[in-house]
Amino acid sequence: LSKVFQKHYELKNEDSKLIGKDLEDAVGTANENIDDKLKDFFKSFVESFNIFGFPGMQQQNLELKSNLDVSNMLKGNVKLYYNHANKYLSEKYNGLGFSNLIYIISEILSYQILNEKDERDLTVIFIEEPEAHMHPQMQDVFISQITKFIADKGFKVQLIISTHSSHIISRSEFSSIRYFSQKNRQTNVKDLFDFNREFSQNECINFLKQYLNLGECDLFFADKAILFEGTVERLLLPIFIEKLSAPLGANCLKKQYLARIEVGGAYMDKFKELLNFLELKTLLITDLDSVKKGQSSGAKPRTVYSACQVEAGDDILTSNSTLKKWIPGKEKISELIEANEASKVEGLIRVAYQNKQNDKVGRSFEEAFIIENADYIFKNKDELLSIENRIADFSTANEILHASYDIQEHIDKNSKKTNFAFDLITTNQDEWLVPTYIKEGLVWLAK
């Protein structure tokens, strides 16, 4: 950092001679004091030359004099120290993140002086990946304070930062982001200012801004994305991907840059415009959420919808807004079950929801899992603590299959979704199968 301090001094001293003069006077006084000490210390050393006839007949005298000047003093001699309870530690003992931050700020201050001297009309500062060696909290503070710092200094400059940090992106203004995507060996620039302007009246904008500000910015650094509904999928997705690694071979998702984003089914469709804008291949994992349409009792009956088992009938609908409003754009459960592969794909986005297995269709992930893993559940019924009481009396796997809806209701009503996921993680996970609808979606995403 001493080179940075020297550069800053030289630039500052050109326009502020008085500040430089104070330093130079101090160094001059130090030189005089050092000269006196050198004369005494090296007296015998200098006199030794006289024995050999040097410096000659001109009676010149040899003297050692200090040659300090401010520039030499700063270069390699002025170092940054950290004062810890009056014990001074060199900069090398502190983290590289702090040194990197000090370097960036010092360079900006020096550039400000140079810019004011040259009176430039266009001033741009590029900072390449400032997150290097900075921990996440330091990144947050840096990006939230840097523009204010420059403004407070009265420095009129355009700041451009390149980054691979989701922390920096999450603290940035939404409309200031420029997203670089690579396709067919070409780099395309997506300007989120244009996206913000195009969808400024869309309610999704405010949701996305707030959601992304909470830190879910992996979308900008991934080649593909998975959006899913809840904690269960978040816990189990790594296992699903691991189980499919061998069958997929070279297309294994473990080797690809994935963004995994947890978002409720009621809000998944709010990502539609952003995902299309970024042209990011995305899998949506959601639930059928079957409900039965009916009328309430009383003097003024009204339409009501109650959760129900998946079955045929025009009055059996989905309450899932993603399936109704986006892909495949159908509300009747019968139509969703019969939907073909093509209707589940829109551009680079595919939806995955429960389909028919063993002559049954699950309403949720839990029921779909039970339907396809009845043998596993029966075999391990004493180990699955979340549903142990509910399935204790079953004597066959077929009984578990037929009671799949009742078992998943037990999980829902007792808030045991997370416990059910932990059961699957800790109990012979090599023996159970990935539900088919998720497996099909992950295979599509991997290609």
PDB file of N, CA and C in Angstrom, residues 134 157 163 172 183 199 211 314 381 421:
ATOM      1  N   MET A 134     -13.247 -10.296   0.233  1.00  0.00           N
ATOM      2  CA  MET A 134     -14.179  -9.650   1.166  1.00  0.00           C
ATOM      3  C   MET A 134     -15.234 -10.660   1.629  1.00  0.00           C
ATOM      4  N   VAL A 157     -18.784  11.182 -11.153  1.00  0.00           N
ATOM      5  CA  VAL A 157     -18.180  10.072 -11.873  1.00  0.00           C
ATOM      6  C   VAL A 157     -19.214   8.976 -12.072  1.00  0.00           C
ATOM      7  N   THR A 163     -18.886  -7.972 -11.353  1.00  0.00           N
ATOM      8  CA  THR A 163     -18.948  -8.801 -10.150  1.00  0.00           C
ATOM      9  C   THR A 163     -19.525 -10.173 -10.436  1.00  0.00           C
ATOM     10  N   SER A 172     -27.756  -3.854  -4.945  1.00  0.00           N
ATOM     11  CA  SER A 172     -27.699  -2.881  -6.035  1.00  0.00           C
ATOM     12  C   SER A 172     -29.099  -2.458  -6.456  1.00  0.00           C
ATOM     13  N   LYS A 183     -24.563 -17.146 -25.304  1.00  0.00           N
ATOM     14  CA  LYS A 183     -25.381 -18.063 -26.079  1.00  0.00           C
ATOM     15  C   LYS A 183     -24.773 -18.209 -27.468  1.00  0.00           C
ATOM     16  N   PHE A 199     -41.843  -3.162 -17.667  1.00  0.00           N
ATOM     17  CA  PHE A 199     -42.814  -3.770 -16.758  1.00  0.00           C
ATOM     18  C   PHE A 199     -43.055  -2.920 -15.512  1.00  0.00           C
ATOM     19  N   TYR A 211     -37.828  -9.236  -3.320  1.00  0.00           N
ATOM     20  CA  TYR A 211     -37.396 -10.621  -3.157  1.00  0.00           C
ATOM     21  C   TYR A 211     -35.904 -10.761  -3.429  1.00  0.00           C
ATOM     22  N   ASP A 314     -65.646 -32.182 -13.059  1.00  0.00           N
ATOM     23  CA  ASP A 314     -65.499 -30.789 -13.473  1.00  0.00           C
ATOM     24  C   ASP A 314     -65.385 -29.835 -12.286  1.00  0.00           C
ATOM     25  N   LYS A 381     -41.486 -48.377   8.291  1.00  0.00           N
ATOM     26  CA  LYS A 381     -42.536 -47.616   8.981  1.00  0.00           C
ATOM     27  C   LYS A 381     -42.192 -47.296  10.434  1.00  0.00           C
ATOM     28  N   ALA A 421     -39.281 -34.737   5.564  1.00  0.00           N
ATOM     29  CA  ALA A 421     -38.080 -34.614   4.731  1.00  0.00           C
ATOM     30  C   ALA A 421     -36.852 -35.149   5.462  1.00  0.00           C
TER      31      ALA A 421
END
